[in-house]
Amino acid sequence: MKIGVIDYGMGNLYSVEQALLRLGCEVSITADPNVLDQMDGYVLPGVGAFPDAMNRLRDSGMDLYIKQIEKNNKPLLGICLGMQLLYEDSMENGWTEGLGILTGHIQKFEEQDAQQNRIRIPHMGWNPLSFTHQPAWLQDLDKEDSTHVYFVHSYLAQKTLQKEVVASSTYAGQFVPGLVQKGSITGMQFHPEKSGPFGKYLLAKWVEQVNERSGQK
Amino acid sequence: MLTKRIIPCLDVKEGRVVKGVQFVSLRDAGDPVELAKFYDEQGADELVFLDISASHEGKETMIDVVRQTAVELAIPFTVGGGIRTLDDMKNMLRAGADKVSVNTSAIDRPELIAEGAAYFGSQCIVVAIDAKWSEEDGTWMVYTHGGRRVTKWTAVKWAQEATRLGAGEILLTSMNKDGEKSGFDLELTKAVREAVNVPVIASGGAGNAQHFYDVFNEVDVDAALAASIFHYKETSVKEVKSVLREKGVSVR
């Protein structure tokens, strides 16, 4: 099965690539539409700042390509900043319009909690996910299992739709959408490739589902 | 709720782990990649590699170690030691490290922190601080060059300055406590914890599982790091976590 990692010059793609290879995927890291057209599923990675990432997506025409992926109902997984880009806009370093596939806005963590305590930013480390939905591709999820995943971020999705948030975490009293989904488009705010056994499980399940979809065609 | 992190640290010289360890289960206890996998399976939340190679070849070897580790490991890891330029940072992060840690080079040229943070984001930049109590100054002073040279910075001021420049995390080692196995330096850790708004990793002095509890309970640091007690199997990551869990500290 072929996974296209969308390369727009941001971040460390090596770990994501290795994780996909471990799961037996063929991986192409590219921004070439002709190569991407041959893929069964897509990963939108990203580490860095939202405005830079959006500019690079636009410059490479990948913004339109990603919207096409959604229209064609093909699977795409956005990771960390890659998930945030799927939302309407972001306030990171000023206002920037996003891809607008998911409903919600990217904003910075509040710097104080309800008791006026200073919040440590970034939200960095292992936090358990609570699942509010169980999508078809996670049918065998055992909610008794440890659901800890590794987060590193200073901005988060807010004013999201309940139906688009599959699982969330809580940090300093704030609701942190962790795993989000709309149709064939999935987003993970955490790093599944760095999230130990549970991260591996989520990634394996996502890949499995891509495989099933591609087999159905 | 965010859990407290337990971080084993591996000293690597010319591509080999020093302070070598006798893990029966390992084919090669000096192989950093093997040890990294071992700690991953034990439930370590993160790893730190400290490259203490002196030679140029040793540094090249370290990049290979990082690349192989990134293939095998499913938890984040930091690489420190000998990172002096933005290019050094790029080399390590592109090879698959999640964070780089800078110490002497950041004191020599604090802009390095800002450059790294602007290029990769603060979350990739760890500033390691070696601090020692000074009777004369009545506070903890920062040392560089592996603890051989004192600087003009107090630990608190340097932690604040490093954070202002864009450090995303502080790795704080107590030189007074390092190797003593009598517990973490709670006062030093508390002083720095209260001075900055980024995660702080306590280091130096861990002798048993209880010491981890003490530092989390009394100082509320985000993570605690140890080397020799894990390598010499005086305790294990698993044991530390089970003690913490019993005492109500949230761990993975």
Coordinates of C-alpha atoms in Angstrom, one line a residue:
Chain A
M1 CA 0.0 0.0 0.0
K2 CA 1.2 3.4 -0.9
I3 CA 1.3 6.4 1.4
G4 CA 2.2 9.8 0.1
V5 CA 3.8 12.1 2.8
I6 CA 3.1 15.6 1.5
D7 CA 6.5 17.4 1.4
Y8 CA 6.2 21.1 1.7
G9 CA 9.6 21.7 3.3
M10 CA 8.4 21.8 6.9
G11 CA 9.6 19.7 9.7
N12 CA 11.1 16.4 10.4
L13 CA 9.7 13.8 8.1
Y14 CA 12.1 11.1 9.0
S15 CA 10.3 9.7 12.1
V16 CA 6.9 9.6 10.3
E17 CA 8.5 7.9 7.3
Q18 CA 10.1 5.3 9.6
A19 CA 6.9 4.6 11.4
L20 CA 5.0 4.1 8.2
L21 CA 7.8 1.8 6.8
R22 CA 7.6 -0.2 10.0
L23 CA 3.9 -0.8 9.2
G24 CA 4.8 -2.1 5.8
C25 CA 3.8 0.9 3.7
E26 CA 5.5 2.1 0.6
V27 CA 6.3 5.7 1.4
S28 CA 6.8 8.6 -1.1
I29 CA 7.8 12.0 0.3
T30 CA 6.8 14.4 -2.4
A31 CA 4.8 17.4 -3.6
D32 CA 4.5 16.1 -7.2
P33 CA 0.8 15.7 -8.0
N34 CA 1.6 13.0 -10.6
V35 CA 3.3 10.9 -7.9
L36 CA 0.6 11.7 -5.3
D37 CA -2.1 10.7 -7.7
Q38 CA -0.8 7.1 -7.5
M39 CA -1.1 7.0 -3.7
D40 CA -3.8 5.2 -1.6
G41 CA -3.6 7.6 1.4
Y42 CA -1.8 10.7 2.5
V43 CA 0.0 12.1 5.6
L44 CA 0.3 15.8 6.1
P45 CA 3.1 16.2 8.6
G46 CA 4.3 19.5 10.1
V47 CA 6.5 21.0 12.7
G48 CA 6.9 24.8 12.8
A49 CA 4.7 27.8 12.5
F50 CA 1.3 28.0 10.9
P51 CA 1.8 31.0 8.6
D52 CA 5.0 29.6 7.1
A53 CA 3.4 26.2 6.5
M54 CA 0.3 27.7 4.9
N55 CA 2.5 29.9 2.6
R56 CA 4.5 26.8 1.5
L57 CA 1.3 24.8 0.9
R58 CA 0.0 27.6 -1.3
D59 CA 3.3 28.1 -3.2
S60 CA 3.5 24.4 -4.0
G61 CA -0.2 24.2 -4.9
M62 CA -0.6 21.6 -2.2
D63 CA -3.5 23.5 -0.6
L64 CA -5.7 22.8 -3.6
Y65 CA -4.4 19.3 -3.9
I66 CA -5.4 18.6 -0.3
K67 CA -8.9 20.0 -0.8
Q68 CA -9.2 17.7 -3.8
I69 CA -8.2 14.7 -1.6
E70 CA -11.1 15.6 0.6
K71 CA -13.5 15.9 -2.4
N72 CA -12.4 12.5 -3.7
N73 CA -13.0 11.0 -0.3
K74 CA -9.4 9.7 -0.1
P75 CA -7.8 9.2 3.4
L76 CA -5.5 11.9 4.7
L77 CA -3.9 12.1 8.2
G78 CA -2.7 15.5 9.4
I79 CA -0.2 15.3 12.3
C80 CA 0.4 18.1 14.8
L81 CA 0.7 21.3 12.8
G82 CA -0.6 19.1 9.9
M83 CA -3.8 18.7 11.8
Q84 CA -4.0 22.4 12.7
L85 CA -3.7 23.3 9.0
L86 CA -7.0 21.5 8.4
Y87 CA -8.9 24.1 10.4
E88 CA -10.4 27.4 9.3
D89 CA -7.7 29.7 10.5
S90 CA -5.0 30.3 13.1
M91 CA -3.9 33.2 15.3
E92 CA -0.2 32.0 15.4
N93 CA 1.9 35.1 14.6
G94 CA -1.1 37.0 13.4
W95 CA -4.2 35.8 11.5
T96 CA -3.8 33.2 8.7
E97 CA -6.4 31.4 6.8
G98 CA -6.2 27.6 6.9
L99 CA -7.5 24.8 4.7
G100 CA -11.0 25.1 6.2
I101 CA -11.8 21.4 6.0
L102 CA -12.6 21.1 9.7
T103 CA -14.6 23.5 11.7
G104 CA -12.7 25.4 14.4
H105 CA -9.9 27.9 15.0
I106 CA -6.3 27.5 16.1
Q107 CA -5.5 29.6 19.1
K108 CA -2.8 29.8 21.7
F109 CA -3.3 28.1 25.1
E110 CA -4.6 30.4 27.7
E111 CA -1.6 31.5 29.8
Q112 CA -3.5 31.3 33.1
D113 CA -5.9 28.7 34.4
A114 CA -9.2 29.5 36.2
Q115 CA -7.3 29.8 39.5
Q116 CA -4.9 32.4 37.9
N117 CA -2.0 29.9 37.9
R118 CA 0.5 30.3 35.2
I119 CA 0.2 27.6 32.6
R120 CA 3.4 26.0 31.3
I121 CA 3.6 26.3 27.5
P122 CA 4.2 24.3 25.4
H123 CA 1.9 21.5 26.4
M124 CA 4.7 18.9 26.2
G125 CA 4.6 15.3 27.3
W126 CA 2.3 12.3 27.7
N127 CA -1.4 12.8 28.2
P128 CA -4.2 10.2 28.0
L129 CA -6.9 10.5 25.3
S130 CA -10.6 10.2 26.2
F131 CA -12.7 8.9 23.4
T132 CA -16.1 10.4 22.8
H133 CA -16.7 8.6 19.5
Q134 CA -15.5 5.3 18.2
P135 CA -15.0 5.6 14.5
A136 CA -15.4 2.4 12.4
W137 CA -11.6 2.1 12.0
L138 CA -11.2 2.0 15.8
Q139 CA -13.9 -0.6 16.5
D140 CA -11.5 -2.9 18.4
L141 CA -10.3 -0.1 20.6
D142 CA -10.0 -1.3 24.2
K143 CA -10.9 1.8 26.4
E144 CA -9.3 0.1 29.4
D145 CA -5.9 0.2 27.7
S146 CA -3.5 3.1 28.4
T147 CA -4.3 5.8 25.9
H148 CA -1.3 8.0 26.6
V149 CA 0.0 9.9 23.6
Y150 CA 2.9 12.4 23.2
F151 CA 1.9 16.0 22.7
V152 CA 4.2 19.0 21.9
H153 CA 2.3 22.2 21.0
S154 CA 1.6 25.7 22.1
Y155 CA -1.6 26.2 19.9
L156 CA -4.7 24.2 19.9
A157 CA -8.0 23.8 18.0
Q158 CA -10.9 25.7 19.6
K159 CA -14.6 26.2 18.9
T160 CA -14.5 22.7 17.3
L161 CA -17.6 20.7 16.4
Q162 CA -18.4 17.9 18.8
K163 CA -19.0 15.5 16.0
E164 CA -15.6 16.1 14.5
V165 CA -13.7 15.4 17.8
V166 CA -13.1 11.7 18.3
A167 CA -10.9 12.0 21.4
S168 CA -9.5 14.8 23.5
S169 CA -7.1 15.5 26.4
T170 CA -7.2 18.0 29.2
Y171 CA -4.4 20.3 29.9
A172 CA -4.5 22.9 32.8
G173 CA -8.3 22.8 32.6
Q174 CA -8.4 23.3 28.8
F175 CA -10.1 21.0 26.4
V176 CA -7.5 19.8 23.8
P177 CA -8.9 18.1 20.7
G178 CA -6.5 15.2 20.2
L179 CA -7.9 13.0 17.5
V180 CA -10.3 14.6 15.0
Q181 CA -12.1 13.3 12.0
K182 CA -14.5 14.4 9.2
G183 CA -15.2 11.8 6.5
S184 CA -11.9 10.5 5.1
I185 CA -9.9 13.3 6.8
T186 CA -8.3 12.5 10.1
G187 CA -6.1 14.7 12.4
M188 CA -3.9 14.0 15.3
Q189 CA -2.6 16.8 17.5
F190 CA -0.2 14.5 19.2
H191 CA 2.7 12.6 17.5
P192 CA 1.5 9.0 16.9
E193 CA 5.0 8.1 15.6
K194 CA 6.4 9.1 19.1
S195 CA 3.6 7.8 21.2
G196 CA 4.8 4.4 22.2
P197 CA 2.5 1.4 21.9
F198 CA -0.7 3.3 21.7
G199 CA 0.6 5.6 19.0
K200 CA 1.7 2.6 17.0
Y201 CA -1.8 1.1 17.4
L202 CA -3.5 4.3 16.2
L203 CA -1.2 4.6 13.2
A204 CA -1.6 0.9 12.4
K205 CA -5.3 1.1 12.5
W206 CA -5.3 4.2 10.3
V207 CA -3.1 2.4 7.8
E208 CA -5.3 -0.7 7.9
Q209 CA -8.3 1.4 7.0
V210 CA -6.5 3.0 4.1
N211 CA -5.7 -0.5 2.9
E212 CA -9.3 -1.5 3.1
R213 CA -10.5 1.5 1.3
S214 CA -8.0 1.0 -1.5
G215 CA -9.0 -2.6 -1.8
Q216 CA -12.7 -1.7 -2.2
K217 CA -12.1 0.3 -5.4
Chain B
M1 CA -3.8 15.2 32.8
L2 CA -0.2 15.5 31.7
T3 CA 2.0 12.8 33.3
K4 CA 5.4 13.2 34.9
R5 CA 8.2 12.0 32.6
I6 CA 11.0 9.6 33.5
I7 CA 14.0 10.1 31.3
P8 CA 17.1 7.8 31.2
C9 CA 20.3 9.5 30.0
L10 CA 22.9 7.7 27.9
D11 CA 26.5 9.1 27.7
V12 CA 27.8 8.2 24.3
K13 CA 31.5 8.4 23.3
E14 CA 32.7 7.5 19.8
G15 CA 29.4 5.8 19.2
R16 CA 29.5 3.6 22.3
V17 CA 27.6 4.0 25.6
V18 CA 30.0 4.7 28.4
K19 CA 29.5 3.8 32.0
G20 CA 28.8 0.5 30.3
V21 CA 26.1 -1.7 31.6
Q22 CA 25.6 -5.3 32.2
F23 CA 22.2 -6.0 31.0
V24 CA 22.0 -9.7 30.4
S25 CA 19.1 -9.3 28.0
L26 CA 21.2 -7.2 25.6
R27 CA 23.4 -8.6 23.0
D28 CA 25.6 -5.5 23.2
A29 CA 25.3 -3.3 26.2
G30 CA 27.5 -0.7 24.6
D31 CA 25.3 -0.2 21.7
P32 CA 23.2 3.0 22.2
V33 CA 20.5 1.8 19.9
E34 CA 20.0 -1.5 21.8
L35 CA 20.0 0.3 25.1
A36 CA 17.5 2.9 23.8
K37 CA 15.1 0.1 22.8
F38 CA 15.5 -1.5 26.1
Y39 CA 14.5 1.7 27.9
D40 CA 11.6 2.2 25.5
E41 CA 10.3 -1.2 26.4
Q42 CA 10.7 -0.5 30.1
G43 CA 8.4 2.4 29.8
A44 CA 10.8 5.4 29.6
D45 CA 8.9 8.4 28.5
E46 CA 11.8 10.0 26.7
L47 CA 15.6 9.5 26.3
V48 CA 18.5 11.9 26.3
F49 CA 21.8 11.1 24.5
L50 CA 24.8 13.0 25.6
D51 CA 27.6 12.9 23.1
I52 CA 30.9 13.2 24.9
S53 CA 33.1 12.4 21.9
A54 CA 36.1 14.6 21.5
S55 CA 37.0 13.7 18.0
H56 CA 35.4 14.8 14.8
E57 CA 34.8 11.1 13.8
G58 CA 33.0 10.6 17.1
K59 CA 30.6 13.4 16.2
E60 CA 29.9 11.9 12.7
T61 CA 29.3 8.6 14.4
M62 CA 26.7 10.3 16.6
I63 CA 24.7 11.3 13.6
D64 CA 24.5 7.7 12.6
V65 CA 23.5 6.6 16.1
V66 CA 20.7 9.2 16.0
R67 CA 19.5 8.0 12.6
Q68 CA 19.4 4.3 13.7
T69 CA 17.7 5.2 16.9
A70 CA 15.0 7.1 15.1
V71 CA 14.3 4.0 13.0
E72 CA 13.9 1.9 16.1
L73 CA 12.4 4.1 18.8
A74 CA 8.7 5.1 19.2
I75 CA 9.3 7.7 22.0
P76 CA 10.9 11.1 21.7
F77 CA 14.6 11.6 22.2
T78 CA 17.0 14.6 22.8
V79 CA 20.6 14.8 21.7
G80 CA 23.1 17.0 23.5
G81 CA 26.8 17.5 23.6
G82 CA 28.9 19.4 21.1
I83 CA 26.1 21.2 19.5
R84 CA 27.5 24.6 18.7
T85 CA 25.9 25.9 15.5
L86 CA 22.5 26.0 13.8
D87 CA 24.0 23.5 11.3
D88 CA 24.8 21.1 14.2
M89 CA 21.2 21.4 15.3
K90 CA 19.9 20.8 11.7
N91 CA 22.1 17.7 11.4
M92 CA 20.7 16.1 14.6
L93 CA 17.1 17.0 14.0
R94 CA 17.2 15.9 10.4
A95 CA 18.7 12.6 11.5
G96 CA 15.6 12.1 13.5
A97 CA 16.2 13.6 17.0
D98 CA 13.2 15.4 18.4
K99 CA 15.1 17.9 20.4
V100 CA 18.6 19.2 20.8
S101 CA 20.1 20.4 24.0
V102 CA 22.7 23.1 24.2
N103 CA 24.9 24.0 27.2
T104 CA 28.3 25.7 26.9
S105 CA 27.6 26.9 23.3
A106 CA 24.5 28.7 24.5
I107 CA 26.4 30.5 27.2
D108 CA 29.1 31.5 24.8
R109 CA 26.6 32.7 22.2
P110 CA 23.1 33.0 23.6
E111 CA 21.7 33.9 20.2
L112 CA 22.1 30.3 19.3
I113 CA 19.0 29.6 21.3
A114 CA 17.0 32.3 19.5
E115 CA 18.3 31.0 16.1
G116 CA 17.3 27.5 16.9
A117 CA 13.9 28.4 18.2
A118 CA 13.1 30.6 15.2
Y119 CA 14.2 27.9 12.8
F120 CA 12.8 24.7 14.5
G121 CA 10.4 26.1 17.1
S122 CA 11.0 26.3 20.8
Q123 CA 9.8 22.8 21.5
C124 CA 13.0 21.5 19.8
I125 CA 15.4 23.6 21.9
V126 CA 16.4 22.4 25.3
V127 CA 18.9 24.4 27.4
A128 CA 20.9 22.3 29.7
I129 CA 22.2 24.1 32.8
D130 CA 24.9 22.7 35.2
A131 CA 24.6 24.5 38.5
K132 CA 26.5 24.5 41.7
W133 CA 25.9 26.3 45.0
S134 CA 28.3 29.1 45.7
E135 CA 28.6 30.2 49.4
E136 CA 30.2 33.4 48.2
D137 CA 27.3 34.4 46.0
G138 CA 24.6 32.8 48.2
T139 CA 23.1 31.2 45.1
W140 CA 23.7 28.6 42.4
M141 CA 26.1 29.6 39.6
V142 CA 26.1 28.1 36.1
Y143 CA 29.1 26.1 35.0
T144 CA 30.2 25.2 31.5
H145 CA 32.7 22.9 29.8
G146 CA 31.4 19.8 31.7
G147 CA 31.5 21.7 35.0
R148 CA 35.0 22.9 34.8
R149 CA 34.4 26.6 34.3
V150 CA 32.2 28.9 36.3
T151 CA 30.3 31.7 34.5
K152 CA 28.9 35.0 35.6
W153 CA 25.3 33.7 35.4
T154 CA 23.2 32.5 38.3
A155 CA 21.1 29.5 37.5
V156 CA 17.9 31.4 38.0
K157 CA 18.9 34.3 35.8
W158 CA 20.3 32.1 33.0
A159 CA 17.1 29.9 33.0
Q160 CA 15.1 33.1 32.6
E161 CA 17.3 34.5 29.9
A162 CA 17.4 31.1 28.0
T163 CA 13.6 31.0 28.1
R164 CA 13.3 34.6 27.0
L165 CA 15.5 33.7 24.0
G166 CA 13.2 30.8 23.1
A167 CA 14.3 27.7 25.0
G168 CA 11.3 25.3 25.2
E169 CA 12.6 23.3 28.1
I170 CA 15.3 23.5 30.8
L171 CA 17.4 20.4 31.7
L172 CA 18.7 21.4 35.1
T173 CA 21.6 19.4 36.7
S174 CA 22.8 19.9 40.2
M175 CA 26.6 19.5 40.3
N176 CA 26.4 19.3 44.1
K177 CA 24.1 16.3 43.9
D178 CA 25.4 14.6 40.8
G179 CA 26.7 11.2 41.6
E180 CA 25.8 11.5 45.3
K181 CA 22.6 9.3 45.0
S182 CA 21.2 11.2 47.9
G183 CA 18.2 12.7 46.0
F184 CA 17.6 15.6 43.7
D185 CA 18.5 19.1 44.7
L186 CA 15.1 20.2 45.7
E187 CA 16.0 23.8 46.5
L188 CA 17.8 24.5 43.3
T189 CA 15.1 22.8 41.3
K190 CA 12.4 24.8 43.1
A191 CA 14.2 28.1 42.5
V192 CA 14.4 27.4 38.7
R193 CA 10.9 25.9 38.5
E194 CA 9.4 29.0 39.9
A195 CA 11.5 31.3 37.7
V196 CA 10.4 30.0 34.3
N197 CA 7.2 29.0 32.5
V198 CA 8.5 26.1 30.4
P199 CA 8.9 22.5 31.4
V200 CA 11.9 21.7 33.7
I201 CA 13.7 18.4 33.9
A202 CA 15.4 17.7 37.2
S203 CA 18.8 15.9 37.0
G204 CA 21.6 14.9 39.3
G205 CA 21.3 12.9 42.6
A206 CA 18.7 10.2 42.0
G207 CA 19.6 7.2 44.1
N208 CA 16.3 5.4 44.3
A209 CA 12.6 5.5 43.4
Q210 CA 11.6 7.6 46.4
H211 CA 13.9 10.4 45.2
F212 CA 11.8 10.7 42.1
Y213 CA 8.6 11.0 44.2
D214 CA 10.2 13.7 46.4
V215 CA 11.2 15.9 43.4
F216 CA 7.7 15.5 41.8
N217 CA 5.9 16.0 45.0
E218 CA 7.9 18.9 46.5
V219 CA 8.8 20.8 43.4
D220 CA 6.3 19.9 40.7
V221 CA 8.9 19.5 38.0
D222 CA 7.7 18.1 34.7
A223 CA 10.3 15.4 34.3
A224 CA 13.3 13.7 36.1
L225 CA 16.4 12.3 34.6
A226 CA 18.9 9.7 35.8
A227 CA 21.7 7.8 34.3
S228 CA 23.7 5.5 36.5
I229 CA 21.0 4.1 38.7
F230 CA 19.2 2.8 35.6
H231 CA 22.3 1.6 33.9
Y232 CA 23.6 -0.3 37.0
K233 CA 20.1 -1.6 37.6
E234 CA 19.9 -0.1 41.1
T235 CA 16.3 0.6 40.1
S236 CA 14.4 0.5 36.8
V237 CA 12.1 2.8 35.0
K238 CA 9.3 0.3 35.7
E239 CA 10.0 0.3 39.4
V240 CA 10.2 4.1 39.6
K241 CA 6.9 4.4 37.8
S242 CA 5.1 1.8 40.0
V243 CA 6.3 3.6 43.1
L244 CA 5.1 6.9 41.7
R245 CA 1.7 5.5 40.7
E246 CA 1.2 4.0 44.2
K247 CA 1.8 7.4 45.7
G248 CA -0.6 9.1 43.4
V249 CA 1.7 10.7 40.9
S250 CA 0.3 10.6 37.4
V251 CA 2.6 8.6 35.1
R252 CA 2.2 6.8 31.8

